[in-house]
Every structure is written in C-alpha cells, then in structure tokens.
CSV table of C-alpha atoms in Angstrom, one decimal:
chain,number,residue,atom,x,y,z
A,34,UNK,CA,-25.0,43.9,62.7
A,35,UNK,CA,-28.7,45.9,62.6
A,36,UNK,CA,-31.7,44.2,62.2
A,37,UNK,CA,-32.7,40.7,60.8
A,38,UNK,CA,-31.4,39.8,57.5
A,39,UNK,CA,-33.5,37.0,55.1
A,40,UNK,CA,-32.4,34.6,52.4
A,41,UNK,CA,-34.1,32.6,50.3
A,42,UNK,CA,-33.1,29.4,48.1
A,43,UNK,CA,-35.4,27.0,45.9
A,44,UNK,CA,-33.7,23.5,46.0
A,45,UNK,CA,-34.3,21.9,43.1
A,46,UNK,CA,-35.0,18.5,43.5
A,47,UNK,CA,-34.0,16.3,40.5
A,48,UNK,CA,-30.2,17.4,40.6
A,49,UNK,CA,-27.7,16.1,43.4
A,50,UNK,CA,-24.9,17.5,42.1
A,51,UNK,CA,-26.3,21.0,43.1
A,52,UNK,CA,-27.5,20.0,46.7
A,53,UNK,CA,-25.6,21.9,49.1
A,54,UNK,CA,-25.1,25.2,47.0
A,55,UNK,CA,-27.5,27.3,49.3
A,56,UNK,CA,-25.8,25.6,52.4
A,57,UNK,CA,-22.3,26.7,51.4
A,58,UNK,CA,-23.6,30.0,50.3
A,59,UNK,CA,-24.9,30.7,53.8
A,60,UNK,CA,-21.7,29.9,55.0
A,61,UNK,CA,-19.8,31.9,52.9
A,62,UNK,CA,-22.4,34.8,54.0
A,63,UNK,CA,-22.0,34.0,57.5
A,64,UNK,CA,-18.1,34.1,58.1
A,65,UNK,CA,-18.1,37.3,56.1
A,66,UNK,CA,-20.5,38.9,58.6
A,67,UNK,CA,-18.1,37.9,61.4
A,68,UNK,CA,-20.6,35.0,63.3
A,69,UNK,CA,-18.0,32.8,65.1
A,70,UNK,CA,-16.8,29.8,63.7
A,71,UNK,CA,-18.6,27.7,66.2
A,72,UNK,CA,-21.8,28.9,64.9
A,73,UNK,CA,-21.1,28.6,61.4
A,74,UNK,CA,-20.2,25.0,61.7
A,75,UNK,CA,-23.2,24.4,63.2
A,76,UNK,CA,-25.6,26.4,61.0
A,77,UNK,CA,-23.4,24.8,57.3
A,78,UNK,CA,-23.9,20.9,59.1
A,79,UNK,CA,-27.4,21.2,60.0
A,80,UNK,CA,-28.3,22.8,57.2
A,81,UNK,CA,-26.6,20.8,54.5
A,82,UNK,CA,-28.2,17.6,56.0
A,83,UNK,CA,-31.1,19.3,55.5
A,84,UNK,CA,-30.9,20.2,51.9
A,85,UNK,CA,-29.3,16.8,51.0
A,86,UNK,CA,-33.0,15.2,52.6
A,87,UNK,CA,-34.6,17.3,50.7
A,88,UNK,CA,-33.5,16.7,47.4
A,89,UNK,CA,-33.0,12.9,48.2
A,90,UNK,CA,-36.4,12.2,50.0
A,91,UNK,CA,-38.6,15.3,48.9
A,92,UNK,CA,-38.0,16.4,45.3
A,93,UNK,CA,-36.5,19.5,46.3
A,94,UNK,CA,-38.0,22.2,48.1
A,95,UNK,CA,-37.5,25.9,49.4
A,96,UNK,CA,-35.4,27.2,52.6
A,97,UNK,CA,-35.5,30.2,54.4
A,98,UNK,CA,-32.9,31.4,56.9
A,99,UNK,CA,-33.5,34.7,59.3
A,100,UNK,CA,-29.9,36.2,60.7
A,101,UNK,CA,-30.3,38.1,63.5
A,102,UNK,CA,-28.4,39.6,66.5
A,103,UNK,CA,-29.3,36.7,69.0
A,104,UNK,CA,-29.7,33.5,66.4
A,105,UNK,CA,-30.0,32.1,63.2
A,106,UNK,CA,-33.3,30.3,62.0
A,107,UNK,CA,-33.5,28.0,59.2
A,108,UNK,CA,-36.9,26.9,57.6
A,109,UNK,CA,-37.0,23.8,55.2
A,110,UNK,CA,-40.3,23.5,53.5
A,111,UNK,CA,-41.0,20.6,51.5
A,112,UNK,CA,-44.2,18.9,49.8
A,113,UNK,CA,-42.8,15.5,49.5
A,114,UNK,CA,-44.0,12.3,51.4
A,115,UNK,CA,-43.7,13.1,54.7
A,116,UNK,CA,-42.0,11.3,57.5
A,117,UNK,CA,-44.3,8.2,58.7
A,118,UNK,CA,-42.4,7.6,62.2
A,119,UNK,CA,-40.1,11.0,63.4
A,120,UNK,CA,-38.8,8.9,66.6
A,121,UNK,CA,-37.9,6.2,64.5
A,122,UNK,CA,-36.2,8.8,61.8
A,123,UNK,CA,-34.4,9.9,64.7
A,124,UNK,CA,-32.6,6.9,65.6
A,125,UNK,CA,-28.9,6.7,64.7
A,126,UNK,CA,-28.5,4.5,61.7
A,127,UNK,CA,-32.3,4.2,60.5
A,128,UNK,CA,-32.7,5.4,56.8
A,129,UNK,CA,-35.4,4.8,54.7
A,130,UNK,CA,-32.8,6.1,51.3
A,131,UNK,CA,-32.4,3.5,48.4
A,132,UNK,CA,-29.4,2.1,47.5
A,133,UNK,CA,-28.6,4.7,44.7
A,134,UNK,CA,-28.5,7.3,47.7
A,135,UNK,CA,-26.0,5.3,49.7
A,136,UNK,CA,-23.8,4.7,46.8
A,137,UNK,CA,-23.6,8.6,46.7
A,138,UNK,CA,-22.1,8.3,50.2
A,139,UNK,CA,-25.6,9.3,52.0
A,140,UNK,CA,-28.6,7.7,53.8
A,141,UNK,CA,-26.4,6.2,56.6
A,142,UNK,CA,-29.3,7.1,58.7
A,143,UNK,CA,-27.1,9.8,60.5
A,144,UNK,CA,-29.1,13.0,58.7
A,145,UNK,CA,-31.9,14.2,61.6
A,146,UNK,CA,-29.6,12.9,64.6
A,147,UNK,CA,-27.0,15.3,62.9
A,148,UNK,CA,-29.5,18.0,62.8
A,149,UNK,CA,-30.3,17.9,66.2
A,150,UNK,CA,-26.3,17.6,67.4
A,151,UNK,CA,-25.7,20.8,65.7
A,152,UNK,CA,-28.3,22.4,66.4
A,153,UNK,CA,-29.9,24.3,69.7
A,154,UNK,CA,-33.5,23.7,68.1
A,155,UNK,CA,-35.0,21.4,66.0
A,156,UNK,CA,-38.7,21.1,65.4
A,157,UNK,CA,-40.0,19.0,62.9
A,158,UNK,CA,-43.9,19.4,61.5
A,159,UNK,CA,-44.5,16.6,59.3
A,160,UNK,CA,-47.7,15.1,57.6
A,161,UNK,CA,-47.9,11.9,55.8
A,162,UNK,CA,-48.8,12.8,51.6
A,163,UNK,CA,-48.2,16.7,52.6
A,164,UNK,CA,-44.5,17.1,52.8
A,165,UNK,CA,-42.3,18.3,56.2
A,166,UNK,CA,-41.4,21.3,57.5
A,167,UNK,CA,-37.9,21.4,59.2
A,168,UNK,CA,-37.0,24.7,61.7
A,169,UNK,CA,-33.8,24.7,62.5
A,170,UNK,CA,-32.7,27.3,65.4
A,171,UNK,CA,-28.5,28.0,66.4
A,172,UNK,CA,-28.0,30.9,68.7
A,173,UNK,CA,-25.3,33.0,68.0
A,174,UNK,CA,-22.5,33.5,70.7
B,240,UNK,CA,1.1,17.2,59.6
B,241,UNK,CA,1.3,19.8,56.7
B,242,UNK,CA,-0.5,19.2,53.5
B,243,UNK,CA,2.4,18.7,51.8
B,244,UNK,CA,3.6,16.4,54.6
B,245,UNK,CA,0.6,14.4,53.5
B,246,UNK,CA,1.3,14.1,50.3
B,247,UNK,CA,5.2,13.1,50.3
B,248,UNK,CA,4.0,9.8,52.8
B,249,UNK,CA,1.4,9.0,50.3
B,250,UNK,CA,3.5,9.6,47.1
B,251,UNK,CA,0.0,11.5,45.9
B,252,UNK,CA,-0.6,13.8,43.3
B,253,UNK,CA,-1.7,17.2,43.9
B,254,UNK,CA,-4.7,17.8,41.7
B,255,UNK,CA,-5.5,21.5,42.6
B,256,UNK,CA,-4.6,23.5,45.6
B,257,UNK,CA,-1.3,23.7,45.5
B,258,UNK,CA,-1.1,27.3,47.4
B,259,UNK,CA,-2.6,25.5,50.0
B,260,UNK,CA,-0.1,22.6,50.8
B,261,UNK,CA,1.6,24.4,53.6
B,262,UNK,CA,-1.8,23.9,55.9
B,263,UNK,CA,-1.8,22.1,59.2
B,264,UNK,CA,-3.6,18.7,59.5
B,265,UNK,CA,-4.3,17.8,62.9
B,266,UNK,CA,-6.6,14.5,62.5
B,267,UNK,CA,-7.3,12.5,59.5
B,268,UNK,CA,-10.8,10.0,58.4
B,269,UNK,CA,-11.4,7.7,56.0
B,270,UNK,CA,-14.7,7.1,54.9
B,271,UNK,CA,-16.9,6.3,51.6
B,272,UNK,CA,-20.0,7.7,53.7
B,273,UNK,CA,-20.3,11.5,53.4
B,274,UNK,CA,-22.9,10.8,56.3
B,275,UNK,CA,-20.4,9.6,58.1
B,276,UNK,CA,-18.1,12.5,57.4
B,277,UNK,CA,-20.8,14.8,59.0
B,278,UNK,CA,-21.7,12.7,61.9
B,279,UNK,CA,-17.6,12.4,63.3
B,280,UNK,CA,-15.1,14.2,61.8
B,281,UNK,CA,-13.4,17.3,64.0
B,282,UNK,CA,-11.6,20.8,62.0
B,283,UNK,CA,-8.3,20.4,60.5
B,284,UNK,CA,-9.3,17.0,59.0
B,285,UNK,CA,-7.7,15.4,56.4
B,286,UNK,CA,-10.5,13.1,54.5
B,287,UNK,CA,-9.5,10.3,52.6
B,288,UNK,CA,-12.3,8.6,50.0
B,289,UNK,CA,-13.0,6.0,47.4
B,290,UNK,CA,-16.3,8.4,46.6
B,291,UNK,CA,-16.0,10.8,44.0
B,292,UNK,CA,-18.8,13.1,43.5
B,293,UNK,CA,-19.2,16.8,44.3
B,294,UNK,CA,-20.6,15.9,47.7
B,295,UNK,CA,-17.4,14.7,48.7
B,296,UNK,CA,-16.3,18.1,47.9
B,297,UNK,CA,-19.3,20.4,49.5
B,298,UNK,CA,-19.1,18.1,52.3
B,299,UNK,CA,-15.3,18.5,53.0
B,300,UNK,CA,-16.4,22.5,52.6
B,301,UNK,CA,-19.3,22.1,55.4
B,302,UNK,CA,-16.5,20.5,57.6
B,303,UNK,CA,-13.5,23.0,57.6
B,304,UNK,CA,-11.5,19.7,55.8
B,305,UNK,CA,-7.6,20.5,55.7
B,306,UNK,CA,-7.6,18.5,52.1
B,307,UNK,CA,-9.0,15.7,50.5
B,308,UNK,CA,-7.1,12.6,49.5
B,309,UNK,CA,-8.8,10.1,46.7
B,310,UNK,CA,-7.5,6.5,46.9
B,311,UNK,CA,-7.1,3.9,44.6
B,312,UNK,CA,-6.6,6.2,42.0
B,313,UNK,CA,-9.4,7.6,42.2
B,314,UNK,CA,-9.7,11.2,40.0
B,315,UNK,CA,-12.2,14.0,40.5
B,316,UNK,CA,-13.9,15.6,37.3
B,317,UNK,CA,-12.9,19.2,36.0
B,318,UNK,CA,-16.9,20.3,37.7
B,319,UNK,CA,-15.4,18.4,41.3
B,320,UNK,CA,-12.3,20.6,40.7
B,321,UNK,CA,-13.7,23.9,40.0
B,322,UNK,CA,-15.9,23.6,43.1
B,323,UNK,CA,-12.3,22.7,45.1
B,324,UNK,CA,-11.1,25.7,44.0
B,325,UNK,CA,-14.2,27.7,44.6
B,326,UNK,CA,-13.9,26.3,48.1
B,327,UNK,CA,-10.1,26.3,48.5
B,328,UNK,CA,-9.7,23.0,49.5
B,329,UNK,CA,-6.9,21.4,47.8
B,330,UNK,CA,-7.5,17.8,46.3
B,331,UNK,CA,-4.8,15.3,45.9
B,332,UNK,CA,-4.7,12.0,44.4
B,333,UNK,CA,-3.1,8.6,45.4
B,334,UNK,CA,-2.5,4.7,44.1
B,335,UNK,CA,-3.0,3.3,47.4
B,336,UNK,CA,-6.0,1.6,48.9
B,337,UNK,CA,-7.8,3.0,51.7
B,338,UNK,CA,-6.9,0.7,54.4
B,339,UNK,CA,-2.5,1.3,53.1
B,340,UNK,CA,-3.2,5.1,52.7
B,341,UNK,CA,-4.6,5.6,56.5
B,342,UNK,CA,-2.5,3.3,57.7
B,343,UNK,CA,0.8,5.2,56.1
B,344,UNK,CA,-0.5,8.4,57.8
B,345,UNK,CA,-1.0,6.6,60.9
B,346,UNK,CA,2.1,5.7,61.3
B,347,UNK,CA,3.8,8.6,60.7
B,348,UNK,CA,2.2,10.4,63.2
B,349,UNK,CA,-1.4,11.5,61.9
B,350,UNK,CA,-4.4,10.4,64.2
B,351,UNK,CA,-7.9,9.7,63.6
B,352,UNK,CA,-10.5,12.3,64.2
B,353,UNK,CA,-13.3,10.7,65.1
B,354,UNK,CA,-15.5,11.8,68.1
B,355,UNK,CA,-17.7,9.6,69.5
C-alpha cells in the first residue's frame, strides 16, 4: 500500500437499523487491502461501538478513518450532549442508555471499555452541551 | 462442530446460508445483549439469541460469528436476511429456549467462548 487513504461516513442519527453500515464497510475495505485479521477485528469492534454511541446518545454524527502504512485512525465527531463524567463512562457496566436501547441488546455499559480493549489509542475530547470527539488509533502489524 | 452439526442437535431450520453449513464452530454464546457479544465472544463463534434486529446481524458480522442461532422460534425479517446474506453469515432458526438450546450444544461437545 502507497500513501494514506481517507473515508468519510455521515451517521445518521434517527435510524438504528442503519448503525453499523460504515463500520462493516470499513471492514469489508480493510480485509480486501490485505491488513491482518487481528487488525481488522480490532478496527470493526472499536469502531462499531462507536457508531452505535453515536446514533444512540448523539443523534448521529460524522466519522473519518485515515489508512496508512503504520496504523489506522478513526475520528468520531459528534454535537450531541457530551459525556458529563469520562472515568465514570469508562467503568464496566455504567450506561446512561434508556431502556428502549437495552431492549435493542445495547447500553450494557460495555461500549468505551470495549473501545479501549480493542484499541492501541483512545482519546476522548468531550464538552458538556457541545458534543464528543472520539480518536480511535490501531496500528497495523 | 460444523454448522450443520449445529443444526441437526438443535433440530433448527436453516433460514439462509445454506452454502455455508459445512463451517467449523469452535465456541458457542448465548446472549440477548449485543454489548455483551462485543465485550466476550472469541472467532469461530456460534451466537445464539432471543434478539432479533439487524444488530444482531452486523454484530455477528463485526465478530467473525460462525452462524447465528434464534431461539424460541424466533424469525429474522427479509431486511435481517438480506444483510445475512450480504455478510455471509448463515441464520438458522430453532423451537427451543435459550437455556435447552446451549445446553444441547453443550453437551455434545460445543464450549462456551467467553473470555474474561
């Protein structure tokens, strides 16, 4: 592979059927490029829990992901609430998702510890009323 | 533990996927949460589940799942199935409850795949 490649996907926010399409299109794109599996499951996990607290917590958002030689960055920008405690958010099992969201088999409080197991770098910018910014980093190899 | 393996000690119905039913399964995990699913569950997985949305489905895509098994009679929609299909994951469909259906695999050799 030469030189960086960028995608960019605008999750919509008011449809839950459709969250996870640009996670499972990155992985499609990523196998076909030949990244090893380990990466890929890594990148499609971290990702996906991503998208799926975006649409659930922020009304959708956008989410840019740079390939290159050496990693893979993902970027999920969102203008929803923000997150009022990250340490707390980062706890195993704390969720702040409605009931409607569980009975869709989510909010078990397991999304941002999930991100950070699969991932090698996880930084999260967040301000209360202004919406979070996720950066997701998994090396490649 | 083929696919098909699966299906004969559940008496299930394959739904879609049938190419796919000579597949290893090397674990199995029931669960409702698709949370969970993410948070535990190793490749080769089957995934057995009451929930039947297309989560279930991009979930068991994110995951490398074998197959998914729907319990209590559970049946995914035509949109559930296309995205199976897209995915190549087949989807198969039994009577039994949760608890009888893990518990039948169990026994016949399939182990959980839960890492903790």
């Amino acid at each position: 592979m030469t030189g960086k490649i960028h995608l960019n996907y605008v999750i919509p926010g008011d449809d839950f059927t459709r969250a996870g399409e640009a996670s499972g299109e990155v992985k499609k794109k990523l196998k076909q490029m030949g990244v090893s599996p380990e990466a890929v499951r890594k990148v499609a996990i971290s990702m996906y829990e991503g998208e799926i607290n975006m649409v659930i917590h922020a009304n959708g958002g956008t989410i840019d992901v740079d390939i290159s030689t050496t990693d893979i960055t993902i970027v999920l920008k969102d203008n929803g609430p923000g997150i009022k405690d990250v340490a707390l958010a980062m706890q195993a099992g704390y969720s702040t998702a409605p009931d409607k969201v569980r009975a869709l088999g989510f909010g078990a409080g397991m999304g941002l510890p999930n991100m950070k197991k699969y991932s090698d770098n996880l930084i999260i910018d967040t301000k209360l009323g202004y919406g979070t910014t996720v950066t997701i980093v998994v090396k490649i190899g | 533990m083929t696919v098909e393996d699966v299906k004969d000690v559940l008496g299930a119905r394959v739904i879609c996927g049938e190419e796919h039913l000579k597949r290893e399964a090397h674990t199995a995990c029931g669960a409702d949460m698709m949370s969970d699913v993410l948070a535990f569950v190793k490749d080769q997985c089957v995934l057995l589940t009451g929930l039947c949305n297309t989560q279930v489905i991009r979930t068991a895509q994110m995951m490398d799942v074998v197959c998914i098994v729907f319990v209590r009679g559970k049946k995914p929609d035509q949109a559930m199935i296309d995205l199976a299909n897209e995915c190549e994951i087949p989807l198969l469909c039994t009577g039994h409850r949760m608890f009888s259906a893990c518990g039948m695999l169990y026994e016949s050799g399939l182990r959980g795949g839960a890492s903790y």
